[in-house]
mmCIF file of N, CA and C in Angstrom:
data_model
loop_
_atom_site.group_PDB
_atom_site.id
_atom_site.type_symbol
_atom_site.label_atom_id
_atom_site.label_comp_id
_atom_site.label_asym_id
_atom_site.label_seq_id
_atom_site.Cartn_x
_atom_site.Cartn_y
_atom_site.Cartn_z
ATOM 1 N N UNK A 1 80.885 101.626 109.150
ATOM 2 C CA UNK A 1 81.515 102.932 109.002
ATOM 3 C C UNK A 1 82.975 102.785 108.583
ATOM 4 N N UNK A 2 83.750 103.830 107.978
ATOM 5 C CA UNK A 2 84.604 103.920 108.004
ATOM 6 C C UNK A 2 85.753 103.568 109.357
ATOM 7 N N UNK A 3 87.025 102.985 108.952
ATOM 8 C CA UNK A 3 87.805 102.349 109.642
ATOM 9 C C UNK A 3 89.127 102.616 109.188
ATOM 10 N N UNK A 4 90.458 103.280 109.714
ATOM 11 C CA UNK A 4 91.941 102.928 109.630
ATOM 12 C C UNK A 4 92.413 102.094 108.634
ATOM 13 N N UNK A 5 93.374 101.952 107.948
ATOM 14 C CA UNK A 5 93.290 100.667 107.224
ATOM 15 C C UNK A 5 93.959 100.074 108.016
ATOM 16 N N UNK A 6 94.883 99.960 109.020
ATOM 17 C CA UNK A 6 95.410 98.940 109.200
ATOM 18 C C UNK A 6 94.165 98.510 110.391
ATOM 19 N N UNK A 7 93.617 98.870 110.820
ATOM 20 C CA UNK A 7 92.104 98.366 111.547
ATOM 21 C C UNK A 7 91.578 97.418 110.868
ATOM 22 N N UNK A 8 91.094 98.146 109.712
ATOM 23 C CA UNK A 8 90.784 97.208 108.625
ATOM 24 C C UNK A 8 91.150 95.590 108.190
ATOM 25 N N UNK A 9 92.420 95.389 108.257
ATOM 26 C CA UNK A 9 93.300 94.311 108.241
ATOM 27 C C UNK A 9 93.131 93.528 109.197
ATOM 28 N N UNK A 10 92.959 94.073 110.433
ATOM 29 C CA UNK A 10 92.853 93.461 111.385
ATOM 30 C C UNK A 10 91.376 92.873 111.403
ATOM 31 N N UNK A 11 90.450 93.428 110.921
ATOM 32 C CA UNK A 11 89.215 93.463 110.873
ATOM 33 C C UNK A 11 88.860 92.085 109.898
ATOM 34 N N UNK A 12 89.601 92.294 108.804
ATOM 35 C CA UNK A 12 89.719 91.023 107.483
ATOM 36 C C UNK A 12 90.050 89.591 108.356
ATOM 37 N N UNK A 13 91.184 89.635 109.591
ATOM 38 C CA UNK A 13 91.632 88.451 109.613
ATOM 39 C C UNK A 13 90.571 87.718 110.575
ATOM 40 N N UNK A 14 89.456 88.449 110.975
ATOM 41 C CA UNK A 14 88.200 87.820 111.347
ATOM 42 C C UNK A 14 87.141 87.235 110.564
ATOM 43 N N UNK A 15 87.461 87.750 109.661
ATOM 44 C CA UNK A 15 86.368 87.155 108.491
ATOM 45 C C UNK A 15 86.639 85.637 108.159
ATOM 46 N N UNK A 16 85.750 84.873 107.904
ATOM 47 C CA UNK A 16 85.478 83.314 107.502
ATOM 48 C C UNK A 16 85.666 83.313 105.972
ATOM 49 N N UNK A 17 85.130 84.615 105.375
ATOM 50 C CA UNK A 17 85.414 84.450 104.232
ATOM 51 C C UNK A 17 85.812 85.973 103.539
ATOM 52 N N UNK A 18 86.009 86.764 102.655
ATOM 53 C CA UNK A 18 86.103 87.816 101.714
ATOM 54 C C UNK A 18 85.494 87.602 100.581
ATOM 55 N N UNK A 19 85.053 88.533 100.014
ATOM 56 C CA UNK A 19 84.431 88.929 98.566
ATOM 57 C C UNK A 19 85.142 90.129 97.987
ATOM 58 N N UNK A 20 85.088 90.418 96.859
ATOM 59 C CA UNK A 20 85.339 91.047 95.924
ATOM 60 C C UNK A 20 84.535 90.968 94.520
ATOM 61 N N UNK A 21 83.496 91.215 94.557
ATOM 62 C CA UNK A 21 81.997 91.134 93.585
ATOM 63 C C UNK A 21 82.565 91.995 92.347
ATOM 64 N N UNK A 22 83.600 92.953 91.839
ATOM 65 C CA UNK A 22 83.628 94.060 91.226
ATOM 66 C C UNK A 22 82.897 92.970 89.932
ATOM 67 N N UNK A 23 82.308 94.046 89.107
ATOM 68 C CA UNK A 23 81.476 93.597 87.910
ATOM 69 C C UNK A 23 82.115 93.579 86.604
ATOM 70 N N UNK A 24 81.720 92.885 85.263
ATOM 71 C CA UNK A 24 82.597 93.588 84.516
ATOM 72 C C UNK A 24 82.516 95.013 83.541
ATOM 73 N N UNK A 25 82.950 95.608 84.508
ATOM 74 C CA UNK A 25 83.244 97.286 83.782
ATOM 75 C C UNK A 25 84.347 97.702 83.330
ATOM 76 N N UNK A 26 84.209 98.450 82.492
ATOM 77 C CA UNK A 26 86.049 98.617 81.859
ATOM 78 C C UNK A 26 87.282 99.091 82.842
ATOM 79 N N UNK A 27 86.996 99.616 83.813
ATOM 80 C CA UNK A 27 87.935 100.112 84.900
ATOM 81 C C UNK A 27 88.032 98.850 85.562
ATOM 82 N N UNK A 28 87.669 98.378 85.520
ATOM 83 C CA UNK A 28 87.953 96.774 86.537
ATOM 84 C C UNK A 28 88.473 95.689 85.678
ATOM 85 N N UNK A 29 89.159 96.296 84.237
ATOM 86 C CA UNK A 29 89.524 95.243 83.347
ATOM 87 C C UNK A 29 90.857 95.515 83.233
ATOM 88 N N UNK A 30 91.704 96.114 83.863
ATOM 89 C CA UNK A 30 92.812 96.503 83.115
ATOM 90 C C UNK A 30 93.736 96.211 85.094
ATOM 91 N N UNK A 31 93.351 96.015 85.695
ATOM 92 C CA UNK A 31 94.150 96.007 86.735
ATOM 93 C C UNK A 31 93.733 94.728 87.580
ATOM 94 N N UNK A 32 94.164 94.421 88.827
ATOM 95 C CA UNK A 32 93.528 93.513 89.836
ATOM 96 C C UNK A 32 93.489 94.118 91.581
ATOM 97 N N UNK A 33 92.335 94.379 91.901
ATOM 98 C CA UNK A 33 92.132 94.802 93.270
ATOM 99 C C UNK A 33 93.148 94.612 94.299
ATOM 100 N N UNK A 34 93.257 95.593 95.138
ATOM 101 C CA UNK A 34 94.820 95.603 96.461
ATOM 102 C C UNK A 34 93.905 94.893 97.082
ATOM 103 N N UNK A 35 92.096 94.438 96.940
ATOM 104 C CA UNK A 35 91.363 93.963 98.088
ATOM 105 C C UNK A 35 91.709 92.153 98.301
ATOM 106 N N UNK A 36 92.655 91.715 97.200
ATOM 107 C CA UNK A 36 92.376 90.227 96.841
ATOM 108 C C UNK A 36 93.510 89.876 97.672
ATOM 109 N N UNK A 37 95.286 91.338 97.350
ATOM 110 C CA UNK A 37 95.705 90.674 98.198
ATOM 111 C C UNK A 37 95.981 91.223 99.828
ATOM 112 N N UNK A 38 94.837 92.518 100.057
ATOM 113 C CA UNK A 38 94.847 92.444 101.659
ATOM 114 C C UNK A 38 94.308 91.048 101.961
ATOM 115 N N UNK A 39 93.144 90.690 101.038
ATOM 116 C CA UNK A 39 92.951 88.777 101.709
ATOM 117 C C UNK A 39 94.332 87.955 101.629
ATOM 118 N N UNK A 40 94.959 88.054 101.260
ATOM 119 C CA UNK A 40 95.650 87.114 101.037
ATOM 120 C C UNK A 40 96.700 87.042 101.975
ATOM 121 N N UNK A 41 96.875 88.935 102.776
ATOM 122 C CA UNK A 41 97.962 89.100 103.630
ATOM 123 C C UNK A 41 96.879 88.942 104.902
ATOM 124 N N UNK A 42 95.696 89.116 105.247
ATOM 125 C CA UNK A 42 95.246 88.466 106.751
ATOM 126 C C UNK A 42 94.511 87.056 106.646
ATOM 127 N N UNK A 43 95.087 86.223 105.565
ATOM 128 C CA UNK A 43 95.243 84.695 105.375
ATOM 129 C C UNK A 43 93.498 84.701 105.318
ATOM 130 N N UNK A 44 92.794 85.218 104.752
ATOM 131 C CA UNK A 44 91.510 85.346 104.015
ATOM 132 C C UNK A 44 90.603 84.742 103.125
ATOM 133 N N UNK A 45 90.274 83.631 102.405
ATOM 134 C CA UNK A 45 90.194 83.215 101.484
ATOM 135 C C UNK A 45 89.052 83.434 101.490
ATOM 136 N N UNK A 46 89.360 84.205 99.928
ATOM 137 C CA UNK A 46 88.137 85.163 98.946
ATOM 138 C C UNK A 46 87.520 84.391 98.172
ATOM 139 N N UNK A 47 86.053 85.566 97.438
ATOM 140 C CA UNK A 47 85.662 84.831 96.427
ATOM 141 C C UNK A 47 85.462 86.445 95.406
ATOM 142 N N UNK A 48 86.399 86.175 94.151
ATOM 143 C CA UNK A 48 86.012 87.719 93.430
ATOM 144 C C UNK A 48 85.796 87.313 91.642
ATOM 145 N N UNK A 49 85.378 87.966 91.220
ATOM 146 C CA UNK A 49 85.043 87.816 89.504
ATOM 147 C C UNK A 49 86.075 87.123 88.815
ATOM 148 N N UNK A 50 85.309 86.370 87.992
ATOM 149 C CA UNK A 50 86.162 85.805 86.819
ATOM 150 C C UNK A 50 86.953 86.126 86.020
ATOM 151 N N UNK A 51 86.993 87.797 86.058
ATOM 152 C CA UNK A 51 87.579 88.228 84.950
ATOM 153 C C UNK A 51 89.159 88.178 84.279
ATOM 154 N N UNK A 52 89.275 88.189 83.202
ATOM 155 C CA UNK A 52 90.464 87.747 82.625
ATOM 156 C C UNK A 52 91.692 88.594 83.160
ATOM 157 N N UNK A 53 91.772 89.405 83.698
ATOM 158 C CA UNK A 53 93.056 90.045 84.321
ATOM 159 C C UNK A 53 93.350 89.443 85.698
ATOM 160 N N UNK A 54 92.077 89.324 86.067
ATOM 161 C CA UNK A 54 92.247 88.851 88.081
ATOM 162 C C UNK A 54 92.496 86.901 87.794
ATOM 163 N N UNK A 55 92.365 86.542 86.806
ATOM 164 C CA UNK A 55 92.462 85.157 86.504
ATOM 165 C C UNK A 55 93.494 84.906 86.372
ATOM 166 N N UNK A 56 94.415 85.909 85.076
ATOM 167 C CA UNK A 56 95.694 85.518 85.110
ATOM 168 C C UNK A 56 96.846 86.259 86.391
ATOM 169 N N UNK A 57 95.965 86.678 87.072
ATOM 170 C CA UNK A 57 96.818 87.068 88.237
ATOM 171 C C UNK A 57 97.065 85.679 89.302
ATOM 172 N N UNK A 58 95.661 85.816 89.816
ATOM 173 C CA UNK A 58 95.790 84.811 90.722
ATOM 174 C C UNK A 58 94.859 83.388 90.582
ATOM 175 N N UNK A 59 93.861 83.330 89.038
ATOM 176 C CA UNK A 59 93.223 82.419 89.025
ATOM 177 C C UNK A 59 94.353 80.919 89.024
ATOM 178 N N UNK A 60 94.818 81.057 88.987
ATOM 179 C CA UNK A 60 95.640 79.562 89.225
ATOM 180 C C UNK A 60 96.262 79.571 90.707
ATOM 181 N N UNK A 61 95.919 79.885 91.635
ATOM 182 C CA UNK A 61 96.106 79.862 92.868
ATOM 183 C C UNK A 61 95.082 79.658 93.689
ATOM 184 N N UNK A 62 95.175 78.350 94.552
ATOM 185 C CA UNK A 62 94.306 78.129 95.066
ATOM 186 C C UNK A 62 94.408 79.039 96.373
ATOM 187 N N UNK A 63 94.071 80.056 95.893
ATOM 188 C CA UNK A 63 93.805 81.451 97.670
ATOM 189 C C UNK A 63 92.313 81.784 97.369
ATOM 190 N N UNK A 64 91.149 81.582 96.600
ATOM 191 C CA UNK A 64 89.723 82.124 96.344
ATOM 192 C C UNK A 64 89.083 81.500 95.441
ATOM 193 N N UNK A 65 88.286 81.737 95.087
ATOM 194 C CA UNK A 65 87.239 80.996 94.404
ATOM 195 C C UNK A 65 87.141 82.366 93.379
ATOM 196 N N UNK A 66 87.019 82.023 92.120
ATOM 197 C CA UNK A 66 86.757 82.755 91.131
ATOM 198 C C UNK A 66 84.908 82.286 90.705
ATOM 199 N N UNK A 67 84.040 83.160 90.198
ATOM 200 C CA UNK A 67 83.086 83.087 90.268
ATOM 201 C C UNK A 67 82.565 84.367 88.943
ATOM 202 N N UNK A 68 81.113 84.308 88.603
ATOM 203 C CA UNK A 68 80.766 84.668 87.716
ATOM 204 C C UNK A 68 79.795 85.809 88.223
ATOM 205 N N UNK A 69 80.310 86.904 88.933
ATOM 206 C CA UNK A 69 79.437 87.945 89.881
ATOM 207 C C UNK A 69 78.547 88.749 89.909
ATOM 208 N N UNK A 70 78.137 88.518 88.656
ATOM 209 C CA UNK A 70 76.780 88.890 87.968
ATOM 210 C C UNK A 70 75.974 88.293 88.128
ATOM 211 N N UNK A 71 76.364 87.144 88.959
ATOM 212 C CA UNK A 71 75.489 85.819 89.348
ATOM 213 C C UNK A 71 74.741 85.617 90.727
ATOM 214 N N UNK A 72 74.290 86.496 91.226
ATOM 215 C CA UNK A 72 74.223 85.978 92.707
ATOM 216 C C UNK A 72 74.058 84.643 93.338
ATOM 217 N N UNK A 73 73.080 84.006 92.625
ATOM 218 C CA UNK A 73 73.521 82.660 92.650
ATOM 219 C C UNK A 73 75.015 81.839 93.191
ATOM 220 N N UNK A 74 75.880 82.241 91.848
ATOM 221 C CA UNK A 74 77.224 81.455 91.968
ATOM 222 C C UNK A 74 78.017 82.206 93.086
ATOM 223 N N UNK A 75 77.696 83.288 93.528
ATOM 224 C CA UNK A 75 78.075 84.202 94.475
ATOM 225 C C UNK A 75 78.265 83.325 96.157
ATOM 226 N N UNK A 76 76.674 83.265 96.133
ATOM 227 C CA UNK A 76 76.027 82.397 97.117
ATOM 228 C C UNK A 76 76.543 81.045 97.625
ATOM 229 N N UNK A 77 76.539 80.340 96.177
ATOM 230 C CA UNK A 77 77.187 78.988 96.645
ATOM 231 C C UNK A 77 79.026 79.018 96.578
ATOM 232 N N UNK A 78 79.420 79.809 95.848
ATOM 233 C CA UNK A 78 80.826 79.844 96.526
ATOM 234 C C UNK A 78 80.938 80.359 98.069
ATOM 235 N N UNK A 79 80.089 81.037 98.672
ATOM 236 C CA UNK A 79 80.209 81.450 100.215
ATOM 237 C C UNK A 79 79.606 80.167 100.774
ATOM 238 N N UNK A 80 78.721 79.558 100.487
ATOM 239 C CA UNK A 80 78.539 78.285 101.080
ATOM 240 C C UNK A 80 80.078 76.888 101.253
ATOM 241 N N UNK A 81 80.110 77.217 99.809
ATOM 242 C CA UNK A 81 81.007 76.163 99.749
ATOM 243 C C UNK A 81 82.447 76.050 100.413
ATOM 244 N N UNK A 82 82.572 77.680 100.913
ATOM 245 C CA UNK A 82 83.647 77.903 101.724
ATOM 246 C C UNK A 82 83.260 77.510 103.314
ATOM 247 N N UNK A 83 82.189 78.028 103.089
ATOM 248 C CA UNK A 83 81.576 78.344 105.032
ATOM 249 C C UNK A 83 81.327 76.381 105.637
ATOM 250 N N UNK A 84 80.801 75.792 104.428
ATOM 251 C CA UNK A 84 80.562 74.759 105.093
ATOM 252 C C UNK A 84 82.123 73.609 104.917
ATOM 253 N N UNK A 85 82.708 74.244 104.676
ATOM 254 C CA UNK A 85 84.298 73.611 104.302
ATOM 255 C C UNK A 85 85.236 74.314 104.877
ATOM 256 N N UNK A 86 85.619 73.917 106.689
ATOM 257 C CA UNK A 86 86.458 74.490 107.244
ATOM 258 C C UNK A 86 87.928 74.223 106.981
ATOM 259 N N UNK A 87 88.151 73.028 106.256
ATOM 260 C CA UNK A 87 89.300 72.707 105.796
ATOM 261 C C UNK A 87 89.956 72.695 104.593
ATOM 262 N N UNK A 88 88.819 73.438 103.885
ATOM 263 C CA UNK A 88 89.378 74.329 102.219
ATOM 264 C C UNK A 88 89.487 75.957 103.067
ATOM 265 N N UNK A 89 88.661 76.240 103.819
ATOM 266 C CA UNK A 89 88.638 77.763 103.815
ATOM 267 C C UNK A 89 90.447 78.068 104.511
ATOM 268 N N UNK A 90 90.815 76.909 105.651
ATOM 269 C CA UNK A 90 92.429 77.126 106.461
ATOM 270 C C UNK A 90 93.055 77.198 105.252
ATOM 271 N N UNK A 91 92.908 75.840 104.505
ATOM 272 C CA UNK A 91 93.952 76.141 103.480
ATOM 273 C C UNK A 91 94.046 76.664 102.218
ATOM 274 N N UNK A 92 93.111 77.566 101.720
ATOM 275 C CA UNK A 92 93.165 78.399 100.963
ATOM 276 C C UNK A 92 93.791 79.866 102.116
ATOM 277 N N UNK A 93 93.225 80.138 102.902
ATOM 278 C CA UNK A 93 93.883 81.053 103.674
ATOM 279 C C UNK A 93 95.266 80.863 104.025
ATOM 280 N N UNK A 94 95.853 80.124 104.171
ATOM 281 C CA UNK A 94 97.170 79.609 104.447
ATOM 282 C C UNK A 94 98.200 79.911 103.290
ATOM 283 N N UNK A 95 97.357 79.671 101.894
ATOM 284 C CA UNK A 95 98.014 79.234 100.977
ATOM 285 C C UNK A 95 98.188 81.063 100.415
ATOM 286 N N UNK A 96 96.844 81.137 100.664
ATOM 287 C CA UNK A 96 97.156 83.036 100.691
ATOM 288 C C UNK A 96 98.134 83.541 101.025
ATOM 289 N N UNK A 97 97.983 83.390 102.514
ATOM 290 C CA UNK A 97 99.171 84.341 102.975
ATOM 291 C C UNK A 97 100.899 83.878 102.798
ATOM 292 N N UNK A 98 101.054 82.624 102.431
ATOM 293 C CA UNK A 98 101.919 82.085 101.583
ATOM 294 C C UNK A 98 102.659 82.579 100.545
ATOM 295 N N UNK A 99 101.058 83.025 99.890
ATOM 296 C CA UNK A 99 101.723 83.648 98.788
ATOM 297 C C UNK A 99 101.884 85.101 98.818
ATOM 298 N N UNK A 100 101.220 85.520 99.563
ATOM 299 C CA UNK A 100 101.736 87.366 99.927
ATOM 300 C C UNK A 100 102.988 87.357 100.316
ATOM 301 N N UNK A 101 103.529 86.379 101.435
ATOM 302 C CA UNK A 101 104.768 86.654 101.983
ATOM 303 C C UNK A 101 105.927 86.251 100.923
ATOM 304 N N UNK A 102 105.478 85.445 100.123
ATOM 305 C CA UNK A 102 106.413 85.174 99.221
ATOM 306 C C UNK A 102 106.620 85.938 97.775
ATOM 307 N N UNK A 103 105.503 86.382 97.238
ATOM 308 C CA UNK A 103 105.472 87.149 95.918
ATOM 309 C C UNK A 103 104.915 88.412 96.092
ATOM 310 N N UNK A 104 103.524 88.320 96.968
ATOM 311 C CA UNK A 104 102.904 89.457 96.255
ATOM 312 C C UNK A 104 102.782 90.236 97.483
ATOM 313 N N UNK A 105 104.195 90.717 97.486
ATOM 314 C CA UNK A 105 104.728 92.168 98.498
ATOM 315 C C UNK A 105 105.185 93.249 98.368
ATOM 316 N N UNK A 106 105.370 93.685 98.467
ATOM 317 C CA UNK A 106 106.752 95.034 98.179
ATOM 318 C C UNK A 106 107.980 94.533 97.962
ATOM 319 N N UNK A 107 108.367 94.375 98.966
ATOM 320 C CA UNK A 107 109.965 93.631 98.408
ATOM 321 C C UNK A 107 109.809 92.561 97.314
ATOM 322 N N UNK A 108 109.157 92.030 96.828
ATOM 323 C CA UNK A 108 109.254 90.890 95.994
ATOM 324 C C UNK A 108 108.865 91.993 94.853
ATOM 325 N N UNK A 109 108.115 92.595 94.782
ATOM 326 C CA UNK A 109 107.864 93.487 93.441
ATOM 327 C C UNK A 109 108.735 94.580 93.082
ATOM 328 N N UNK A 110 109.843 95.082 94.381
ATOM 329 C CA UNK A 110 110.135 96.257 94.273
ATOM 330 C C UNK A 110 110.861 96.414 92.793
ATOM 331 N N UNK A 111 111.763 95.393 92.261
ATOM 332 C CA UNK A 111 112.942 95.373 91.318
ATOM 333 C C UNK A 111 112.077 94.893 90.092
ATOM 334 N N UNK A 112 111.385 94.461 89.867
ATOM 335 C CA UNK A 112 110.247 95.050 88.615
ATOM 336 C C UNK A 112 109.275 95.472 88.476
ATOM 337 N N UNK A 113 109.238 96.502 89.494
ATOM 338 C CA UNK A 113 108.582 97.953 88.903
ATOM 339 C C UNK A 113 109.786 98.710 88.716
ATOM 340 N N UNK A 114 110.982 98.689 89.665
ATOM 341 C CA UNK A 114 111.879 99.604 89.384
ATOM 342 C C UNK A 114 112.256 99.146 87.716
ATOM 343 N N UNK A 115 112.823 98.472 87.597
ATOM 344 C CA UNK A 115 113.243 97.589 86.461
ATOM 345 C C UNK A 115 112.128 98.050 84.888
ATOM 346 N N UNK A 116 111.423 98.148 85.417
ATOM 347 C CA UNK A 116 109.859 98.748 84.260
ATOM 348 C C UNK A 116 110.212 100.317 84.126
ATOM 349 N N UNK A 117 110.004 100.635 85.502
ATOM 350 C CA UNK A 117 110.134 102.545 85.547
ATOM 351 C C UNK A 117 111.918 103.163 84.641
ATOM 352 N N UNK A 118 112.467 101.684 84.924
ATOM 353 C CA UNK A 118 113.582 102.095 84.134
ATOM 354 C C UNK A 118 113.532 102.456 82.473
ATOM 355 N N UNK A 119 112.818 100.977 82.203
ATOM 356 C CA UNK A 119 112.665 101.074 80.996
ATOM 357 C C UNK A 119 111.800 102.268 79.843
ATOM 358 N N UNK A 120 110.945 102.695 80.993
ATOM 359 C CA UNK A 120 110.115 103.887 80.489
ATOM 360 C C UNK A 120 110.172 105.260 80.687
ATOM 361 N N UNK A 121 111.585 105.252 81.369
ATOM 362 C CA UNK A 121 111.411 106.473 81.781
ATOM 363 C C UNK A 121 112.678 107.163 80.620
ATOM 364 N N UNK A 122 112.221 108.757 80.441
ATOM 365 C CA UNK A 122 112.863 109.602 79.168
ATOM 366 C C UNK A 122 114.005 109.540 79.672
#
């Protein structure tokens, strides 16, 4: 059922692992899910689509497993490969929340979006 979000959060930092399956549809091509980095802020390590926006976001960060989610298959064995690897899953979670506290926050973003909204605005 529905849950609080900050429940929610709290709820994430129990999880062994996270997903983010989105498929590729055109609304899921132009942005990257707040779900990759609530994992990343309750030290989570995900597994979400390959796709070329969420790749160059965070595919070079070892916080998740990128995967081909049309696949259930590759779905499957990335949750294996986390579940039976307690010492990739700490430190991809670690490395997560690493990187939330360090980049991907509010304060770290605030001065370029402001910095953007400047540039675009009449």
């Amino acid at each position: 059922p529905w849950v609080p979000y900050r429940q929610s959060l709290e709820f994430m930092k129990t999880c062994a692992v996270g997903i983010v399956p989105y498929l590729d549809f055109r609304n899921h091509r132009f942005g990257v899910p707040n779900k990759i980095y609530e994992f990343m802020a309750a030290a989570t390590p995900f597994i979400y689509n390959a796709l070329p926006n969420y790749m160059n976001a965070v595919g070079s960060l070892p916080a998740g497993l990128a995967v081909d989610c049309s696949d259930p298959k590759a779905i499957a064995k990335a949750m294996e490969d986390l579940l039976n690897n307690p010492r990739l899953r700490v430190s991809m979670g670690k490395t997560g929340r690493d990187l939330f506290l360090s980049r991907f926050n509010w304060e770290k973003q605030e001065n370029i979006l402001l910095d953007l909204y400047g540039e675009i605005s009449f």
